[in-house]
Coordinates of C-alpha atoms and ligand atoms in Angstrom, one line a residue:
M1 CA -28.3 -57.9 38.1
K2 CA -27.6 -60.6 35.6
T3 CA -29.3 -63.9 36.6
I4 CA -27.1 -66.0 38.8
R5 CA -26.9 -69.7 37.7
V6 CA -26.9 -72.0 40.6
L7 CA -26.2 -75.8 40.9
L8 CA -27.3 -77.7 44.0
A9 CA -25.4 -80.8 45.2
D10 CA -26.6 -82.8 48.2
A11 CA -26.9 -86.6 48.8
E12 CA -30.4 -86.0 50.3
S13 CA -33.1 -85.1 47.9
E14 CA -35.2 -83.4 50.7
N15 CA -32.3 -81.1 51.4
R16 CA -32.0 -80.1 47.7
E17 CA -35.8 -79.5 47.7
Y18 CA -35.5 -77.3 50.8
S19 CA -32.7 -75.2 49.2
L20 CA -34.7 -75.0 46.0
N21 CA -37.7 -73.6 47.9
L22 CA -35.6 -71.0 49.6
L23 CA -34.1 -69.8 46.3
E24 CA -37.1 -70.2 44.0
G25 CA -38.8 -66.8 44.7
D26 CA -35.8 -64.7 43.9
P27 CA -35.9 -63.2 40.4
D28 CA -32.0 -62.9 40.2
I29 CA -31.4 -66.6 40.9
D30 CA -31.9 -69.5 38.5
V31 CA -31.3 -73.0 39.8
I32 CA -30.0 -74.8 36.6
G33 CA -29.4 -78.3 38.0
E34 CA -29.2 -80.7 40.9
A35 CA -26.9 -83.6 41.8
G36 CA -26.6 -86.1 44.6
R37 CA -23.1 -87.4 43.8
G38 CA -19.7 -85.7 43.4
H39 CA -19.0 -87.4 40.1
E40 CA -22.3 -86.0 38.7
V41 CA -21.2 -82.5 39.9
L42 CA -17.9 -82.8 38.1
E43 CA -19.6 -84.0 34.9
M44 CA -22.2 -81.3 34.9
L45 CA -19.8 -78.4 35.7
P46 CA -18.2 -77.8 32.3
E47 CA -21.5 -78.0 30.5
L48 CA -23.7 -76.0 32.8
N49 CA -21.0 -73.5 34.0
P50 CA -22.8 -72.4 37.1
E51 CA -21.6 -69.3 38.9
V52 CA -22.4 -70.8 42.3
L53 CA -22.4 -74.3 43.5
I54 CA -24.3 -75.0 46.8
M55 CA -22.9 -78.2 48.0
D56 CA -23.6 -80.2 51.2
V57 CA -20.6 -81.6 53.1
N58 CA -22.1 -85.0 52.6
L59 CA -22.2 -86.3 49.0
A60 CA -23.2 -89.9 48.1
D61 CA -19.8 -90.8 46.7
L62 CA -16.8 -88.4 46.9
D63 CA -15.5 -86.2 49.7
S64 CA -17.1 -82.8 49.1
L65 CA -13.9 -81.0 49.9
D66 CA -12.0 -83.0 47.3
V67 CA -14.7 -81.9 44.8
A68 CA -14.4 -78.3 45.9
L69 CA -10.6 -78.4 45.5
E70 CA -11.0 -79.8 42.0
I71 CA -13.5 -77.1 41.1
N72 CA -11.2 -74.4 42.4
L73 CA -8.4 -75.7 40.2
K74 CA -10.3 -76.5 37.1
Y75 CA -13.3 -74.1 37.1
P76 CA -12.3 -71.1 39.2
S77 CA -15.2 -69.0 38.0
T78 CA -17.6 -71.2 40.0
G79 CA -17.9 -70.1 43.6
V80 CA -18.6 -72.9 46.1
I81 CA -20.9 -72.5 49.2
L82 CA -20.5 -75.4 51.6
I83 CA -23.5 -76.4 53.8
A84 CA -22.7 -78.2 57.0
E85 CA -24.4 -79.3 60.2
E86 CA -21.7 -77.8 62.4
E87 CA -18.3 -76.2 61.8
N88 CA -15.0 -77.0 63.4
M89 CA -11.5 -76.0 62.9
N90 CA -10.6 -79.0 60.7
L91 CA -13.5 -78.3 58.4
L92 CA -12.7 -74.6 58.2
K93 CA -9.0 -75.3 57.5
R94 CA -9.9 -77.8 54.7
A95 CA -12.5 -75.5 53.3
M96 CA -10.1 -72.6 53.1
Q97 CA -7.5 -74.8 51.4
A98 CA -10.1 -75.9 48.9
G99 CA -11.1 -72.3 48.1
V100 CA -14.6 -72.6 49.4
R101 CA -16.1 -69.1 49.4
E102 CA -18.7 -69.5 52.2
I103 CA -19.7 -72.0 54.8
M104 CA -23.3 -72.0 56.0
L105 CA -24.8 -74.1 58.8
R106 CA -28.2 -75.9 58.9
P107 CA -30.9 -74.9 59.5
L108 CA -30.6 -72.4 56.7
E109 CA -32.5 -69.2 57.5
P110 CA -34.8 -67.8 54.7
G111 CA -32.9 -64.9 53.1
E112 CA -29.5 -66.2 54.4
L113 CA -29.0 -68.6 51.4
I114 CA -30.1 -65.9 48.9
N115 CA -27.8 -63.3 50.3
G116 CA -24.9 -65.8 50.4
V117 CA -25.5 -66.8 46.7
K118 CA -25.6 -63.1 45.7
Q119 CA -22.4 -62.2 47.6
V120 CA -20.5 -65.2 46.3
A121 CA -21.6 -64.5 42.7
K122 CA -20.6 -60.8 43.1
A123 CA -17.2 -61.8 44.5
C124 CA -16.7 -64.3 41.6
R125 CA -17.6 -61.7 39.0
R126 CA -15.3 -59.1 40.5
T127 CA -12.4 -61.6 40.5
A128 CA -13.1 -62.5 36.8
E129 CA -13.2 -58.8 35.9
S130 CA -10.0 -58.0 37.7
Q131 CA -8.2 -60.9 36.1
K132 CA -9.3 -59.7 32.7
E133 CA -8.2 -56.1 33.5
T134 CA -4.8 -57.4 34.7
V135 CA -4.4 -59.3 31.4
D136 CA -5.5 -56.2 29.4
F137 CA -3.2 -54.0 31.4
M138 CA -0.2 -56.3 30.9
K139 CA -1.0 -56.3 27.2
D140 CA -1.1 -52.5 27.1
T141 CA 2.1 -51.9 29.0
G142 CA 4.1 -55.0 28.0
G143 CA 4.1 -56.1 31.6
G144 CA 5.3 -54.5 34.8
S145 CA 3.3 -53.0 37.6
K146 CA 1.3 -49.8 37.3
H147 CA 2.4 -48.9 40.8
Q148 CA 6.1 -49.3 40.0
Q149 CA 5.7 -46.6 37.3
I150 CA 4.2 -44.0 39.6
L151 CA 6.6 -42.3 42.0
K152 CA 4.9 -42.0 45.4
A153 CA 5.8 -39.2 47.8
S154 CA 3.2 -40.1 50.3
Q155 CA 1.7 -43.3 51.7
I156 CA -1.9 -44.2 52.4
I157 CA -2.1 -47.1 54.8
T158 CA -5.5 -48.7 55.4
V159 CA -6.3 -51.0 58.3
F160 CA -8.8 -53.5 57.1
G161 CA -10.3 -56.7 58.5
N162 CA -13.7 -58.3 57.9
K163 CA -14.5 -59.3 61.4
G164 CA -15.8 -56.9 64.0
G165 CA -13.7 -56.2 67.0
V166 CA -10.5 -57.6 65.6
G167 CA -8.6 -54.4 66.7
K168 CA -8.7 -52.3 63.5
S169 CA -9.4 -49.0 65.3
I170 CA -7.0 -49.3 68.2
I171 CA -4.2 -50.4 65.8
A172 CA -4.9 -47.7 63.3
A173 CA -4.8 -45.0 66.1
N174 CA -1.6 -46.4 67.6
L175 CA 0.0 -46.9 64.1
A176 CA -0.6 -43.2 63.4
V177 CA 1.1 -42.3 66.7
A178 CA 4.0 -44.5 65.8
A179 CA 4.3 -42.8 62.4
A180 CA 4.2 -39.4 64.1
A181 CA 6.9 -40.4 66.5
R182 CA 9.2 -41.1 63.4
H183 CA 7.8 -38.3 61.2
K184 CA 6.5 -35.3 63.2
N185 CA 3.7 -33.3 61.7
E186 CA 3.5 -35.5 58.6
V187 CA 0.7 -37.9 59.7
A188 CA -3.1 -37.9 59.2
L189 CA -5.6 -40.4 60.6
V190 CA -8.9 -40.7 58.8
D191 CA -11.8 -42.6 60.4
L192 CA -13.9 -44.1 57.6
D193 CA -16.0 -46.3 60.0
L194 CA -18.7 -43.8 59.0
Q195 CA -21.5 -45.3 61.2
F196 CA -19.7 -46.4 64.3
G197 CA -16.3 -44.7 64.2
D198 CA -14.6 -44.5 67.5
I199 CA -11.2 -43.0 66.6
S200 CA -12.2 -39.7 68.2
L201 CA -12.9 -41.5 71.5
M202 CA -9.6 -43.3 71.3
M203 CA -7.8 -40.1 70.7
N204 CA -9.8 -38.0 73.2
I205 CA -11.3 -35.6 70.6
N206 CA -14.7 -34.1 70.8
P207 CA -14.9 -32.8 67.3
R208 CA -17.3 -30.1 66.3
K209 CA -16.6 -30.8 62.6
T210 CA -16.4 -34.3 61.1
I211 CA -16.1 -35.8 57.7
A212 CA -20.0 -35.5 57.4
E213 CA -19.9 -31.7 57.7
L214 CA -16.9 -31.6 55.3
M215 CA -19.0 -33.3 52.7
Q216 CA -21.7 -30.6 53.1
E217 CA -19.3 -27.8 52.1
S218 CA -20.3 -26.2 48.9
G219 CA -17.8 -25.7 46.2
E220 CA -14.5 -27.4 45.6
L221 CA -12.6 -28.9 48.5
T222 CA -9.2 -27.3 48.9
S223 CA -6.4 -28.4 51.2
D224 CA -6.9 -25.2 53.3
L225 CA -10.5 -26.0 53.8
V226 CA -10.0 -29.7 54.5
D227 CA -7.3 -28.8 57.0
E228 CA -9.9 -27.0 59.2
Y229 CA -11.6 -30.4 59.8
F230 CA -8.6 -32.1 61.2
Y231 CA -7.9 -32.0 65.0
E232 CA -4.4 -32.6 66.3
R233 CA -3.6 -35.2 69.0
S234 CA -0.2 -36.7 69.8
G235 CA 1.3 -35.2 66.7
V236 CA -1.4 -36.8 64.5
K237 CA -4.0 -34.8 62.5
V238 CA -7.4 -36.6 62.9
L239 CA -10.5 -36.5 60.7
S240 CA -13.3 -37.9 62.7
A241 CA -16.3 -40.1 61.6
P242 CA -19.8 -38.5 61.7
H243 CA -21.5 -37.9 65.0
K244 CA -24.5 -40.1 64.2
P245 CA -24.7 -43.3 62.1
E246 CA -27.3 -41.8 59.7
L247 CA -24.9 -38.9 58.8
G248 CA -22.5 -41.5 57.3
E249 CA -24.7 -41.5 54.2
L250 CA -23.5 -38.0 53.4
V251 CA -20.0 -39.4 52.6
T252 CA -19.7 -40.7 49.1
S253 CA -16.9 -42.6 47.4
F254 CA -16.1 -39.5 45.4
G255 CA -15.9 -37.5 48.7
V256 CA -13.5 -40.1 50.1
E257 CA -11.4 -40.1 47.0
T258 CA -11.1 -36.3 47.1
V259 CA -10.2 -36.2 50.9
L260 CA -7.6 -38.9 50.5
K261 CA -6.1 -37.2 47.4
I262 CA -5.8 -34.0 49.5
C263 CA -4.2 -36.0 52.4
R264 CA -1.7 -37.3 49.9
Q265 CA -0.7 -33.8 49.1
M266 CA -0.5 -32.6 52.7
Y267 CA 0.8 -35.6 54.7
S268 CA 3.5 -38.1 54.2
Y269 CA 1.4 -40.8 55.9
T270 CA -2.3 -41.2 56.0
I271 CA -3.6 -44.0 58.2
V272 CA -7.2 -45.0 57.4
D273 CA -9.5 -46.9 59.8
T274 CA -12.4 -48.9 58.1
P275 CA -15.7 -50.5 59.1
T276 CA -16.1 -54.3 59.3
F277 CA -18.5 -54.4 56.3
L278 CA -17.3 -53.5 52.8
D279 CA -19.1 -50.5 51.3
D280 CA -18.2 -48.3 48.4
T281 CA -16.3 -45.8 50.5
T282 CA -14.1 -48.6 52.0
L283 CA -13.5 -50.0 48.5
T284 CA -12.3 -46.6 47.4
A285 CA -9.9 -46.3 50.3
L286 CA -8.6 -49.8 49.7
E287 CA -8.0 -49.1 46.0
M288 CA -6.1 -45.9 46.8
S289 CA -3.9 -47.5 49.4
D290 CA -0.2 -48.1 49.1
V291 CA -0.4 -50.6 52.0
V292 CA -3.3 -52.5 53.3
I293 CA -3.0 -54.1 56.7
L294 CA -5.3 -57.1 56.8
L295 CA -5.8 -57.6 60.4
I296 CA -6.5 -61.1 61.7
S297 CA -6.7 -63.0 64.9
L298 CA -6.8 -66.8 65.3
D299 CA -10.4 -67.3 66.5
I300 CA -13.0 -69.3 64.5
P301 CA -15.1 -66.4 63.2
T302 CA -12.1 -64.5 62.0
I303 CA -10.4 -67.5 60.3
K304 CA -13.7 -68.2 58.6
N305 CA -13.7 -64.7 57.2
I306 CA -10.0 -64.3 56.2
K307 CA -10.5 -66.1 52.9
K308 CA -13.3 -63.6 52.1
G309 CA -10.9 -60.7 53.0
I310 CA -8.2 -62.1 50.8
D311 CA -10.7 -62.7 47.9
I312 CA -11.8 -59.0 48.1
L313 CA -8.2 -57.8 48.1
E314 CA -7.3 -60.1 45.3
S315 CA -10.2 -58.9 43.2
L316 CA -9.0 -55.3 43.8
K317 CA -5.5 -56.4 42.8
M318 CA -4.3 -55.3 46.2
L319 CA -2.7 -58.5 47.4
P320 CA 0.8 -57.4 46.5
R321 CA 0.3 -54.4 48.7
T322 CA -1.3 -56.3 51.6
K323 CA 0.5 -57.1 54.8
L324 CA -1.1 -59.8 56.9
V325 CA -0.9 -58.8 60.6
L326 CA -1.8 -61.1 63.5
N327 CA -3.4 -59.4 66.5
R328 CA -3.6 -60.9 69.9
S329 CA -0.9 -63.2 68.9
S330 CA -0.2 -64.3 72.5
S331 CA -3.6 -65.7 73.2
L332 CA -3.9 -68.5 70.7
S333 CA -6.1 -71.3 71.8
V334 CA -8.0 -72.6 68.9
G335 CA -5.7 -75.3 67.8
L336 CA -4.5 -73.3 64.8
E337 CA -1.0 -72.1 64.6
P338 CA 0.2 -68.9 62.8
G339 CA 2.2 -71.2 60.5
D340 CA -1.1 -73.1 59.4
V341 CA -2.6 -69.8 58.4
E342 CA 0.5 -68.8 56.4
Q343 CA 0.4 -72.1 54.6
V344 CA -3.3 -72.1 53.9
L345 CA -3.3 -68.5 52.6
G346 CA 0.1 -68.6 50.9
M347 CA 1.0 -65.4 52.7
K348 CA 3.5 -64.6 55.4
I349 CA 2.4 -62.9 58.6
A350 CA 4.3 -59.6 58.3
A351 CA 3.9 -58.6 62.0
S352 CA 2.3 -59.9 65.2
I353 CA 0.7 -57.7 67.9
P354 CA 0.6 -59.4 71.3
S355 CA -2.4 -59.4 73.6
D356 CA -2.5 -56.9 76.4
F357 CA -5.9 -56.5 77.9
K358 CA -4.9 -54.2 80.7
I359 CA -3.1 -51.6 78.5
T360 CA -5.7 -51.6 75.7
V361 CA -8.6 -51.2 78.1
S362 CA -7.1 -48.4 80.1
S363 CA -5.9 -46.7 76.9
V364 CA -9.4 -46.8 75.4
N365 CA -11.0 -45.6 78.7
R366 CA -8.6 -42.7 79.0
G367 CA -8.7 -41.8 75.4
T368 CA -4.9 -42.0 75.2
P369 CA -3.1 -44.2 72.7
F370 CA -1.2 -46.9 74.5
L371 CA 2.0 -45.9 72.5
N372 CA 2.0 -42.7 74.5
M373 CA 0.9 -44.3 77.8
S374 CA 3.4 -47.2 77.8
P375 CA 5.8 -46.8 75.0
K376 CA 8.1 -49.6 76.2
A377 CA 5.3 -52.2 76.6
P378 CA 5.7 -55.1 74.1
I379 CA 2.4 -54.2 72.4
S380 CA 3.7 -50.6 71.8
R381 CA 7.0 -51.9 70.5
S382 CA 5.2 -54.3 68.1
I383 CA 3.3 -51.3 66.6
M384 CA 6.5 -49.4 66.1
E385 CA 8.0 -52.4 64.4
L386 CA 4.9 -52.8 62.2
F387 CA 5.3 -49.1 61.2
D388 CA 9.0 -49.6 60.4
T389 CA 8.3 -52.6 58.2
I390 CA 5.8 -50.6 56.1
D391 CA 7.5 -47.3 56.0
Q392 CA 8.6 -46.9 52.4
S393 CA 10.6 -43.7 53.1
K394 CA 13.6 -45.6 54.2
Ligands
ATP401 N1 -3.8 -56.8 71.2 C1 -4.9 -56.7 71.9 N2 -4.9 -57.1 73.2 C2 -6.0 -57.0 74.0 N3 -7.1 -56.4 73.6 C3 -7.2 -55.9 72.4 C4 -6.1 -56.0 71.4 N4 -6.4 -55.5 70.3 C5 -7.7 -55.0 70.4 N5 -8.1 -55.3 71.7 C6 -9.5 -54.9 72.2 O1 -10.5 -55.4 71.4 C7 -11.5 -54.5 71.3 C8 -11.9 -54.1 69.9 O2 -10.9 -53.3 69.3 P1 -11.2 -52.3 68.2 O3 -12.3 -51.4 68.6 O4 -9.9 -51.6 67.8 O5 -11.6 -53.3 67.0 P2 -12.3 -53.0 65.6 O6 -11.8 -54.0 64.7 O7 -12.0 -51.5 65.3 O8 -13.8 -53.2 65.9 P3 -15.1 -52.7 65.1 O9 -15.2 -53.7 64.0 O10 -16.2 -52.7 66.1 O11 -14.8 -51.3 64.6 C9 -11.1 -53.2 72.1 O12 -11.7 -53.3 73.4 C10 -9.6 -53.4 72.3 O13 -9.2 -52.8 73.5
MG402 MG1 -13.3 -50.0 64.8

């Protein structure tokens, strides 16, 4: 990895010293400067051009979030990590608006800061590369979207969200059932949560063969062969995640690409469930998707992560194909309204799924998608509506 240039900003010299000690041992990180005041930071930035600025909320002169906002506008290649004593909704909101990439709380754990710096640097590099690629592409083609030029007969719809438990799997499963209600025998559901996938549980399948066994097939994967690995439930053909977490390693990006290409040939709709963390296989699925559902809910950990999710999708040039979907929309209690999120992210919420604890719990326990159990319930209707908004066949 190319060395990551880091600038430290904190009114307290002991705090800077502490961060310096945490970072010093890492060969990939180079702390190139320190500042106590916001004005110093803004003066040093054009000259030092750091990739990551680690900035305490408290600076000696300026409001740190005003500094972050100015950096975001003038020096977007520098990623900001904000260090705070505690987080609250107001801070999170302002941090998102200012384009802060990561918020960390004191006391900083050894390793936590190093990981944060590496992740932020990686995200900034990806964004810079994708912006360059977009410019090159526009030059090559004289503008226009690559996707507009390719006629699509089939849609890959990936459900993504970088916070565990936000509802990705249950919504992916029910969205597939909704798609099958409109387009019989044309829908596949692929579980790419390769370690902890639970789609087979939700669809009441006890699969003998999963994507892990499929990857062990020798020779070329053909559509006839791949078809043997899909199990049918509720009019949906399901490819399950491996039986054991360690078998997930058998699934490569190339394998995912091949499987999704075959799905494209065989099905009109392929719904993909993803894990919470972003690995190469998830990236491949996202890049191949025609629609990405970025699933959010309005609780503090999710809000904190939405910006990261958006950054990832932006760096993959996927934002134009992303639909922001709000889950558990009827249990909002954090002082943040859906309209605030739309304003901060500059994206409209395309659909809202209400909370229904009773139906979701019994649906998961029984292994029956709630769309089949209670098709008239508001939660089921909202999934049908979501499918109709993304169905490009109409
Ligand atoms: N709209 C909702 N109303 C009530 N409960 C919900 C709703 N959506 C999801 N849940 C519940 O939240 C829990 C987590 O859902 P799910 O497993 O689909 O999330 P996930 O994002 O796939 O999680 P993981 O990251 O662990 O894979 C489940 O118990 C589910 O029943
Ligand atoms: Mg899941």
